[in-house]
Short mmCIF file of C-alpha atoms in Angstrom, two decimals:
data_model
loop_
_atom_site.label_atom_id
_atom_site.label_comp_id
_atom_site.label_asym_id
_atom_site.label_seq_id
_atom_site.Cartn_x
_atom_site.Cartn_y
_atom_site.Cartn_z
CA UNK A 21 2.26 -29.93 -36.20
CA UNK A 22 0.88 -30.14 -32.51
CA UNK A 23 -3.03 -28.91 -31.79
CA UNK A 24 -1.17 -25.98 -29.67
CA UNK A 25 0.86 -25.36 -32.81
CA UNK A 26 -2.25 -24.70 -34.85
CA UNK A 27 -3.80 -22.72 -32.50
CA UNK A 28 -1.33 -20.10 -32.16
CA UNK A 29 -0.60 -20.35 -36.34
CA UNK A 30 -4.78 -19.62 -36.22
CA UNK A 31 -4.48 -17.23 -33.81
CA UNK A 32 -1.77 -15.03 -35.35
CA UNK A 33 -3.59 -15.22 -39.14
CA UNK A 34 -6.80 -14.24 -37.77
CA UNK A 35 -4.60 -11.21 -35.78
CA UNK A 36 -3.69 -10.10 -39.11
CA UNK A 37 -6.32 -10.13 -41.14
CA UNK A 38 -8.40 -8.21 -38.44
CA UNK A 39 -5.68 -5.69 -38.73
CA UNK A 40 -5.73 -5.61 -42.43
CA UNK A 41 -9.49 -5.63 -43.09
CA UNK A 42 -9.81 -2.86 -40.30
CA UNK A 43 -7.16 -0.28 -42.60
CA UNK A 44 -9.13 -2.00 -46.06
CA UNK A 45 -12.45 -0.56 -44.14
CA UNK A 46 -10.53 2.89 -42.76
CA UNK A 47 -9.00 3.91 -46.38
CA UNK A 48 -11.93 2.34 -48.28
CA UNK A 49 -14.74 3.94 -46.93
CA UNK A 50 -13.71 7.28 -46.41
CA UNK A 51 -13.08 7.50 -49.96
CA UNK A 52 -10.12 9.35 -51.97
CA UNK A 53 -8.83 12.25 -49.96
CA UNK A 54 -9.91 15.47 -51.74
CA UNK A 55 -7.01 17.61 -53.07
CA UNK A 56 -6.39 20.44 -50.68
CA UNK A 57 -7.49 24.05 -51.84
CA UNK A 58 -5.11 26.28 -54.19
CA UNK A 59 -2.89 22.77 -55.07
CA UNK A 60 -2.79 20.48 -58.12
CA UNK A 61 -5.52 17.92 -58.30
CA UNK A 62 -3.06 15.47 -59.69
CA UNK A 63 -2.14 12.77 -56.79
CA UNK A 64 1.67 11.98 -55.39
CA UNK A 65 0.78 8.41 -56.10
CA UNK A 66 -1.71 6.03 -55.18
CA UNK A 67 -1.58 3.35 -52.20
CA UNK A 68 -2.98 0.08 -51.98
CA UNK A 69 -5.76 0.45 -49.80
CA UNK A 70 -5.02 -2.73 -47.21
CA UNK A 71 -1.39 -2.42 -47.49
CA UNK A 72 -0.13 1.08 -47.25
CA UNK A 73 3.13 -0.05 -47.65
CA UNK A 74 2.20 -1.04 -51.86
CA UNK A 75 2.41 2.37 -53.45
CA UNK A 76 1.91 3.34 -57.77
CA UNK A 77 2.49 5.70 -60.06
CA UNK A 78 -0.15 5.34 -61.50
CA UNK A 79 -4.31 4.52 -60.96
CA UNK A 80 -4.51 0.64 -59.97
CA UNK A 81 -6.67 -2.22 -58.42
CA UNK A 82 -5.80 -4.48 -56.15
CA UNK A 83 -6.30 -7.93 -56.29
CA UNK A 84 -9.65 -7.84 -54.94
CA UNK A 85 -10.61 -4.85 -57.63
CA UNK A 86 -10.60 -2.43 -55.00
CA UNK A 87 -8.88 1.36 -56.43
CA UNK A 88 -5.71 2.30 -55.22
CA UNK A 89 -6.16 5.23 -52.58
CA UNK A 90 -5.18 8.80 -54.20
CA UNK A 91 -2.69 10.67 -51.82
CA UNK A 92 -1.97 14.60 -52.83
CA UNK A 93 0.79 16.98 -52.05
CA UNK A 94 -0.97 18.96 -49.10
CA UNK A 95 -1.94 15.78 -47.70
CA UNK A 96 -0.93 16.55 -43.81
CA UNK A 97 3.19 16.27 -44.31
CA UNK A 98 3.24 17.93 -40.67
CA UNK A 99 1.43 15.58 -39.09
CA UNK A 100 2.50 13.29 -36.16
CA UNK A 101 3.56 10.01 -37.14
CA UNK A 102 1.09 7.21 -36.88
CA UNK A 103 -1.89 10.37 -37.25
CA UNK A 104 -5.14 8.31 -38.37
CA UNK A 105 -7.95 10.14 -40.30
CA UNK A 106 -10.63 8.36 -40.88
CA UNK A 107 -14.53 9.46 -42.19
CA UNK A 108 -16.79 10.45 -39.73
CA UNK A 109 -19.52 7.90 -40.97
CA UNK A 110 -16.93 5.07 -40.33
CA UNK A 111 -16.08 7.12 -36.83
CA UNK A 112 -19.63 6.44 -35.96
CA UNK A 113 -20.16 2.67 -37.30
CA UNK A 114 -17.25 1.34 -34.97
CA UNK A 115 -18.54 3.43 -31.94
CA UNK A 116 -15.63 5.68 -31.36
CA UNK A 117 -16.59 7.56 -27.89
CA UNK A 118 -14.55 10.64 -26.63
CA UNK A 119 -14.00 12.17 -23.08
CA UNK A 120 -12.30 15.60 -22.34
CA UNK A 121 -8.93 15.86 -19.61
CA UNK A 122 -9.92 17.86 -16.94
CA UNK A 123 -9.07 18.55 -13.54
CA UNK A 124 -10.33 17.32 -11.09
CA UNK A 125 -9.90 15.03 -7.33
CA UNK A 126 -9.10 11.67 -7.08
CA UNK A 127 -9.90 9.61 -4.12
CA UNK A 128 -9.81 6.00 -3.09
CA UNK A 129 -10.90 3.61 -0.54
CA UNK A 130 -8.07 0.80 0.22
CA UNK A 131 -9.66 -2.43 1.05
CA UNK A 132 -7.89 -4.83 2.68
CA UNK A 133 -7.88 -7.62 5.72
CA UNK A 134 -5.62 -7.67 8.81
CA UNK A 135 -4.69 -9.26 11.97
CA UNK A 136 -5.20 -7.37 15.66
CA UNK A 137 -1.79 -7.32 17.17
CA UNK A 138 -0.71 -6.18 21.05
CA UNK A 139 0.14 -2.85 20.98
CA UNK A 140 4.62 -3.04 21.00
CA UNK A 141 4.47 0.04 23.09
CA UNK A 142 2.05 -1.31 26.22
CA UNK A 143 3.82 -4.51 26.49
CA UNK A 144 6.20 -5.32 29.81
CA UNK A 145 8.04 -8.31 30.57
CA UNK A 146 8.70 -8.19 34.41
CA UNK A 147 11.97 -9.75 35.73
CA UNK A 148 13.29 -10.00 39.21
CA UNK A 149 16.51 -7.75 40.02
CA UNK A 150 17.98 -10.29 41.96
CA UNK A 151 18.22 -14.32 42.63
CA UNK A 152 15.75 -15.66 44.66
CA UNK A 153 12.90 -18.48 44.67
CA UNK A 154 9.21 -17.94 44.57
CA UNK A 155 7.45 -18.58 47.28
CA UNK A 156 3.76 -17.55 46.51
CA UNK A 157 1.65 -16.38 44.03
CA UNK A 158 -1.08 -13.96 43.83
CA UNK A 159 -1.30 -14.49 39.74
CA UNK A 160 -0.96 -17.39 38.92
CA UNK A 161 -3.30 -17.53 35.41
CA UNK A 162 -2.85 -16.17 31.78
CA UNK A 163 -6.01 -14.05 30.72
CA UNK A 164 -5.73 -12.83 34.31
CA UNK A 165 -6.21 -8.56 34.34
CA UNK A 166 -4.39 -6.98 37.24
CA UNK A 167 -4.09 -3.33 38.45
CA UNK A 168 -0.79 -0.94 38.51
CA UNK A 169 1.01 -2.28 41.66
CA UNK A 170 -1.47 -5.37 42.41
CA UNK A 171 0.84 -7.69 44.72
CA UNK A 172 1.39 -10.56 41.79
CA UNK A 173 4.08 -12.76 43.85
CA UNK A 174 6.16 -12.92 47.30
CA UNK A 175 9.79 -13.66 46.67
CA UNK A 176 12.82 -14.78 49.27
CA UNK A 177 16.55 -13.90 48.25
CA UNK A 178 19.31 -13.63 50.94
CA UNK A 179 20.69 -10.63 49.17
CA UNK A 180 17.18 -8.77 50.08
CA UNK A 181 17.52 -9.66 53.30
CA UNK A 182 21.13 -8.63 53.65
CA UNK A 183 20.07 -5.01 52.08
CA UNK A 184 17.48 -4.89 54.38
CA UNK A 185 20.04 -5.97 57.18
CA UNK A 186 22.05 -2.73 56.10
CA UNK A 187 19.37 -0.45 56.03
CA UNK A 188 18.57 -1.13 59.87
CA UNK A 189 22.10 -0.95 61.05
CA UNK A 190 22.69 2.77 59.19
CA UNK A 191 19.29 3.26 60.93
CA UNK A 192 20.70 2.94 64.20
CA UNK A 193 23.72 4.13 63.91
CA UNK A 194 22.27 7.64 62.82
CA UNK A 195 22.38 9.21 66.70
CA UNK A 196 26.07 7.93 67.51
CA UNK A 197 27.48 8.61 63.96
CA UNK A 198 25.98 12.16 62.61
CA UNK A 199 26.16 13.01 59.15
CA UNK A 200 28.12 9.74 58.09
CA UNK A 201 25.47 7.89 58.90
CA UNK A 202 23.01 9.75 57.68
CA UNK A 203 24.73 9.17 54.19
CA UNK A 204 24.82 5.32 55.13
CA UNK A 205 21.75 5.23 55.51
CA UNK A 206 20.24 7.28 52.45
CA UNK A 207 22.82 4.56 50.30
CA UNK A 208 21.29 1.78 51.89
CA UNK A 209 17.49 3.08 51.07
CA UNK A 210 18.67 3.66 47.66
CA UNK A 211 19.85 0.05 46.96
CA UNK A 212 16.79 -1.13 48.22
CA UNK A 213 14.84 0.57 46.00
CA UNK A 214 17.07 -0.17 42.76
CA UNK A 215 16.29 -4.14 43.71
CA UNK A 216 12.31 -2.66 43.83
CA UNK A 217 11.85 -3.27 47.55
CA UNK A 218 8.32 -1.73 47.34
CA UNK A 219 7.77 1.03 49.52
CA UNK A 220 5.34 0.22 52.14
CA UNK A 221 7.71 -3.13 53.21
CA UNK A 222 10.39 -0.43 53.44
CA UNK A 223 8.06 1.98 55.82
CA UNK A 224 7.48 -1.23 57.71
CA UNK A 225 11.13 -1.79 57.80
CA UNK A 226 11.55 1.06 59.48
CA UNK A 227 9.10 0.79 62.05
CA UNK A 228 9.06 -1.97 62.82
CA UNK A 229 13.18 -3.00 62.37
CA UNK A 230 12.23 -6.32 62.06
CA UNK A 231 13.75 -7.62 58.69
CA UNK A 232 11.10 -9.45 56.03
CA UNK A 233 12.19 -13.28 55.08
CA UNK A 234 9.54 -12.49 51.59
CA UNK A 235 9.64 -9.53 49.88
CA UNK A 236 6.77 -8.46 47.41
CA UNK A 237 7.25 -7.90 43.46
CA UNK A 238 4.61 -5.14 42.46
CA UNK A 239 2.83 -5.41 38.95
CA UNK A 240 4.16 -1.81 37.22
CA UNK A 241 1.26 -1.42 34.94
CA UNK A 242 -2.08 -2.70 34.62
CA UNK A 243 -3.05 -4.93 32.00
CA UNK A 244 -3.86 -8.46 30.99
CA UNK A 245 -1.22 -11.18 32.17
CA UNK A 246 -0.48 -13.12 28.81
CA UNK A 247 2.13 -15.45 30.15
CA UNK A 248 3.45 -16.32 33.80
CA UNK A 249 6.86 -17.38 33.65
CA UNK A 250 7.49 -19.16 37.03
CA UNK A 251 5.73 -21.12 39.47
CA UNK A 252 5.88 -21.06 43.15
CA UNK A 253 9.05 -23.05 44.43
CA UNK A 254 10.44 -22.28 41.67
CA UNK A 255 14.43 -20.70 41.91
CA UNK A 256 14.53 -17.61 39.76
CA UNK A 257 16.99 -15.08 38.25
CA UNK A 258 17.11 -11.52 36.72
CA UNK A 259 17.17 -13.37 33.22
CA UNK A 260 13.91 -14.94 34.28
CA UNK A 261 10.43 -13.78 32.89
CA UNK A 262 8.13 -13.52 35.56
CA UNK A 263 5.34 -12.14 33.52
CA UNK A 264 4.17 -11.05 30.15
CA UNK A 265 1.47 -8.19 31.00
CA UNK A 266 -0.01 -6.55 27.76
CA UNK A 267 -2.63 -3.31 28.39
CA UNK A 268 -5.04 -4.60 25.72
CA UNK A 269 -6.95 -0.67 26.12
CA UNK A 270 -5.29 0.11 22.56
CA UNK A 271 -3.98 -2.23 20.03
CA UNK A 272 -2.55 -2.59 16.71
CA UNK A 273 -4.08 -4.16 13.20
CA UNK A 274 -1.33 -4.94 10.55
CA UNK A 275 -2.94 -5.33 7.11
CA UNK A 276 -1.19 -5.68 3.73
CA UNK A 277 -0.98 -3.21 1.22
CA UNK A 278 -0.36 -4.42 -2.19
CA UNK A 279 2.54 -2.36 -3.91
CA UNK A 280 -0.04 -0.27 -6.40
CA UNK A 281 -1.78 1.15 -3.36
CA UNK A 282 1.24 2.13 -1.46
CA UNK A 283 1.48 5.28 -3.56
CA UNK A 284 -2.36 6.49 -2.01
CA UNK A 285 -1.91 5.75 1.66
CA UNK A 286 -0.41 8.30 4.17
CA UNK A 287 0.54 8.43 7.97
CA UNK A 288 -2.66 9.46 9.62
CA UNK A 289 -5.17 8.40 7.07
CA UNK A 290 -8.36 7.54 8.62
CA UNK A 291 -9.52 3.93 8.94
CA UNK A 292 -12.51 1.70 9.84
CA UNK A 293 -12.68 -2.22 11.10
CA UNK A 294 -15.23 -4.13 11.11
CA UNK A 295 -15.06 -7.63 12.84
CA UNK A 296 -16.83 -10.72 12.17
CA UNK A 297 -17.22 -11.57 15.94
CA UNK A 298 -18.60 -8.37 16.27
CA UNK A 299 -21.08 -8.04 14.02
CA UNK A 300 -23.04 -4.04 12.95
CA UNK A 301 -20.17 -2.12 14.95
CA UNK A 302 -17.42 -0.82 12.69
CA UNK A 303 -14.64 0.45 14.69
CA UNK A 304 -12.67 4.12 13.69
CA UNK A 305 -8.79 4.31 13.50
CA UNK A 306 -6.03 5.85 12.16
CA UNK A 307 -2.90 4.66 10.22
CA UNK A 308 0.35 5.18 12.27
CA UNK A 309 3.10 3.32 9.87
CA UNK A 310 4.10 1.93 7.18
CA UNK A 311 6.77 -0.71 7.45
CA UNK A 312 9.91 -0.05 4.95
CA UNK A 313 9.96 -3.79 3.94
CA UNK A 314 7.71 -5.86 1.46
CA UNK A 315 6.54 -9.59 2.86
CA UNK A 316 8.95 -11.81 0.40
CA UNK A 317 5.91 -14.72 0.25
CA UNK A 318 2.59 -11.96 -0.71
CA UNK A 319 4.81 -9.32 -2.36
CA UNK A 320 2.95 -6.43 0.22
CA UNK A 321 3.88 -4.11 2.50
CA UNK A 322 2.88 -4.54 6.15
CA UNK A 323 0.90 -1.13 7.64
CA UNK A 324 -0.02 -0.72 10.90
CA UNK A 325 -3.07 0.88 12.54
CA UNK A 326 -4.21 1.96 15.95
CA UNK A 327 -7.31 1.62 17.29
CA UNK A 328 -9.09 2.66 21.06
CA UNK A 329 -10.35 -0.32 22.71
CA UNK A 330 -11.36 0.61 26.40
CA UNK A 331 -14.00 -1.92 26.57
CA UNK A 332 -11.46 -5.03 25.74
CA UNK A 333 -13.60 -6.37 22.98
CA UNK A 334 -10.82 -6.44 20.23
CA UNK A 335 -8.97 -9.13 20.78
CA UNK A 336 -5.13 -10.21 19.68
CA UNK A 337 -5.12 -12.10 16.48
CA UNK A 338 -9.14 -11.63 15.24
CA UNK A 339 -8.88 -11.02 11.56
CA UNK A 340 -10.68 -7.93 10.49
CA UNK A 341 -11.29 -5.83 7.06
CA UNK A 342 -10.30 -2.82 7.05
CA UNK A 343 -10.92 -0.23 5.01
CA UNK A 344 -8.02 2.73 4.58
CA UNK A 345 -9.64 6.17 3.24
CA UNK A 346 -7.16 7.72 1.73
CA UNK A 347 -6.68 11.41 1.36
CA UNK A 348 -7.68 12.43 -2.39
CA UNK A 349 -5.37 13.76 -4.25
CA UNK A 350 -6.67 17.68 -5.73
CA UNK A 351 -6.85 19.16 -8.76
CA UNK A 352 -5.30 16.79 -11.17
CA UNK A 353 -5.36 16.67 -14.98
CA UNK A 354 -7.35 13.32 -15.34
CA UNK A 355 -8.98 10.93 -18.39
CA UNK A 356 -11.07 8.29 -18.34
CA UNK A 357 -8.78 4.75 -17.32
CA UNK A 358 -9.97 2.76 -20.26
CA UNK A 359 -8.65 5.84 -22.64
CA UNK A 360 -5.00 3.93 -21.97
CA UNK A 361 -3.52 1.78 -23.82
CA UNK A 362 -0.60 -0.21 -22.38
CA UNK A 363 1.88 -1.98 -24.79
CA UNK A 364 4.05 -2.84 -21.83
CA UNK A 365 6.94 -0.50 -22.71
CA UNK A 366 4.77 3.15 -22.64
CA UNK A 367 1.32 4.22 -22.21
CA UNK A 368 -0.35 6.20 -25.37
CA UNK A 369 -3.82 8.04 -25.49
CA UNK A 370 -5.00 9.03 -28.98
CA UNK A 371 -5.92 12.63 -29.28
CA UNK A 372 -8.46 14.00 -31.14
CA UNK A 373 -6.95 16.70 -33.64
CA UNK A 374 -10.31 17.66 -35.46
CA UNK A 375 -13.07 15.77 -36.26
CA UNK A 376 -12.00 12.56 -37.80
CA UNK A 377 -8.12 13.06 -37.14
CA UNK A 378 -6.48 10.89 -34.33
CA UNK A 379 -2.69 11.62 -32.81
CA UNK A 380 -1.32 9.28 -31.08
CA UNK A 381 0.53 10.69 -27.66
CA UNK A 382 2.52 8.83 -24.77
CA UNK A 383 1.92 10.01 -21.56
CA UNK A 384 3.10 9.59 -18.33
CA UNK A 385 0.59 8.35 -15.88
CA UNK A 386 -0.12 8.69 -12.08
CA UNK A 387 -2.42 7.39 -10.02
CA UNK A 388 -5.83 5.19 -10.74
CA UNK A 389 -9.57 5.56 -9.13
CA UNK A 390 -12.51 5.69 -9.53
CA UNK A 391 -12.50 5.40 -13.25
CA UNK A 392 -9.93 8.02 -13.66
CA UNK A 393 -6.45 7.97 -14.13
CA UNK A 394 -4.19 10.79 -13.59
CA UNK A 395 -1.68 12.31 -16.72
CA UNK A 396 1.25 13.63 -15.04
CA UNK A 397 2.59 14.72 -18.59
CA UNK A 398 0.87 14.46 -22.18
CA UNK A 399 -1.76 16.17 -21.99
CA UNK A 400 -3.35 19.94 -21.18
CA UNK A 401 -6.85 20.21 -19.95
CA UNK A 402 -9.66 20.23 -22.22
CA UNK A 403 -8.14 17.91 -25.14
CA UNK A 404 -10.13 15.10 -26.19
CA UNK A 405 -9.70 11.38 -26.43
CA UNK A 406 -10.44 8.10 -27.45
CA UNK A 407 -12.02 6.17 -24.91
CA UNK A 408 -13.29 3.43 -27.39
CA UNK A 409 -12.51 1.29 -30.35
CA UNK A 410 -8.94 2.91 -29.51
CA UNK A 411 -7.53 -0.56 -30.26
CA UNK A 412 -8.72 -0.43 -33.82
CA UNK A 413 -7.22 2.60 -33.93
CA UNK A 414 -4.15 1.80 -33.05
CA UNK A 415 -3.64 -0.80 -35.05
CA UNK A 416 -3.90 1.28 -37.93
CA UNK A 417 -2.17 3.38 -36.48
CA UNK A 418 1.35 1.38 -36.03
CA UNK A 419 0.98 -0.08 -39.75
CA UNK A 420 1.08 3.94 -40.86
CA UNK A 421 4.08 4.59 -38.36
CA UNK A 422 5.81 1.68 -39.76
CA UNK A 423 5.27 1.74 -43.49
CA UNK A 424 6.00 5.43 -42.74
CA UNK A 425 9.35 4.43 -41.69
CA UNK A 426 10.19 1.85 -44.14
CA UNK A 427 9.62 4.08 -46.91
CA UNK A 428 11.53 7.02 -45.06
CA UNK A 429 14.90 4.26 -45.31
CA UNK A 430 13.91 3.73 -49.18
CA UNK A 431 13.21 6.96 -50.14
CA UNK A 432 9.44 6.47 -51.46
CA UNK A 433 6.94 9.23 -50.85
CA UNK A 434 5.40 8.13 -47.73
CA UNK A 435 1.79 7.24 -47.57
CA UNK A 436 -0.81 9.58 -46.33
#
């Protein structure tokens, strides 16, 4: 047999006998259960007092010497399945502890790390409207901030210069032709402004009627050029990317949310940053969405928050903490976490009936802080339970349930 083997073969015995010496301890030491008022004093039967699955007739030992455990006719036939009495001395000497369900709040504090992000919204991506090649540039570095309608380049295209061409002929044709040419002419203003002719070339246009060989292109926001896509010389068309400008005033921090948070945070929940290049300043935001996908590779879910940054010092792609304040949920029915016990297939708290009488009852839980854990179904407010040596308890509790259930399919008085 292989070391590993052994171990688990240890394991498993040691498992057991832990089991049986705790119910040898629970039966043995609270004694023979006395007969309940106005009833016989002459026992059902007797059980064996590690195995309560071994039942007889009649008075007996067990192979240790040990008597057989009396069990009488009013001995609790209505209670729960799996019930555990036990003495209140023995209560005491393996430190059961109690804790009342009550209502209360529940808040929590998500921790978590992220990455600032540009802000989707404040991004543009400036093309030309028309063919044409560059021939100077105001702009010409990334990092560079400019202003809503800075002059960023100067750009010649022959279709410009035929709409300008256009413009000056309806011009002068307004005194000869009347109202047709006043339409003419209002078409030929419009087209230069769809191709973004910016306006004070077009006054100058007009005053002067002299057409312009270079035509400006006009930044449309302010911001922080983050990419410049051409070069002078360079031929360009309207599938060209002239710039990348991103307004850096707000911006965005995606953090990951592991799936047991996701039921706590909200849209709006308040935040705070704090960045290690920016060290004693914790920045305040707010949450503004929660992406509908998980991240295949970390098993989260993305979030994004929004935060003010006027004076440019957050900047794309610093990783921050972050720390999500939830909003509490109010006036839950709520135990103690470690009151829980999880098998895996249901969660089970062990009530206490009266003093020395434990039920066992599967709940439904909610959420977890703090300590607490809300009890969406179970329990009431104000019943008490275990909060330790639970585990002891419920492993004497299953051998009851299942001897119970054995002897239920052979038709043997039960064991109480």
């Amino acid at each position: 047999m292989s070391s590993s083997s052994k171990t688990v073969l240890a394991t498993a015995v040691i498992a057991v006998l832990v089991a049986a010496g705790f119910g040898y301890w629970v039966g043995h030491a609270r004694g023979p259960a006395a007969p309940p008022a106005g009833e016989q004093a002459e026992p059902l039967f007797y059980r064996h007092p590690m195995n309560p699955e071994i039942t007889s007739d009649v008075p007996a030992k067990d192979e240790m010497g040990m008597d057989y455990v009396p069990v009488y006719a009013g001995d609790r036939p209505d209670e729960a399945p799996g019930t555990v009495r036990i003495d209140p001395v023995v209560t005491q000497n393996i430190g059961v502890r109690t804790a009342v369900a009550q209502r209360r709040d529940i808040a929590r504090s998500i921790r978590t790390v992220g990455r600032i992000a540009y802000d989707e919204q404040r991004i543009v991506r400036l093309h030309p409207k028309t063919d044409g090649w560059i021939e100077e540039l105001w702009v010409d570095t990334t990092g560079q901030p400019v202003e809503a309608d800075d002059i960023l380049l100067a750009i010649y295209s022959p279709q410009l210069v035929t709409a300008q061409q256009e413009y000056l002929v309806a011009l002068q044709n307004l005194e000869t032709l009347g109202s047709g040419a006043r339409s003419l002419a209002a078409t030929a203003l419009e087209r230069l402004r769809f191709l973004d002719v910016p306006a004070h070339q077009i006054d100058d246009l007009r005053e002067t009627g002299e057409v312009k060989r270079r035509l400006h292109i006009h930044a449309p926001d302010g911001g922080v050029v983050v990419n410049v896509g051409a070069r002078r010389g360079a031929y360009v068309t309207p599938g060209t990317e002239l710039y990348l400008i991103a307004d850096l005033r707000r911006v965005w921090v995606l953090v990951d949310i592991y799936q047991q948070e996701l039921p706590w945070v909200r849209v709006g929940d308040r935040a705070e940053m704090e960045v290690v290049g920016i060290p004693g300043e914790t920045f305040a935001g707010t949450l503004a969405y929660v992406y509908p996908y998980a991240e295949a590779d970390t098993r989260t879910v993305k979030a994004r928050l929004e935060f003010a940054n006027d004076d440019l010092r957050l900047r794309p792609d610093m990783f921050v903490n972050v720390t999500v304040h939830a909003q509490a949920k109010n006036d839950v029915v709520a135990i103690p976490r470690e009151a829980v016990i999880r098998s895996g297939v249901r969660e089970q708290v062990f009530v206490v009936r009266e003093p020395g009488r434990f039920e066992p009852r599967e709940v439904r839980l909610g959420i977890s802080s703090g300590g607490w854990t809300e009890i969406k179904s179970g329990l009431v407010p104000g019943e008490q339970v275990v909060t330790s040596a639970q585990f002891l308890i419920d492993s004497e509790s299953k051998l009851r349930e299942a001897t119970a259930k054995m002897q239920e399919v052979s038709g043997d008085p039960p064991p109480r």
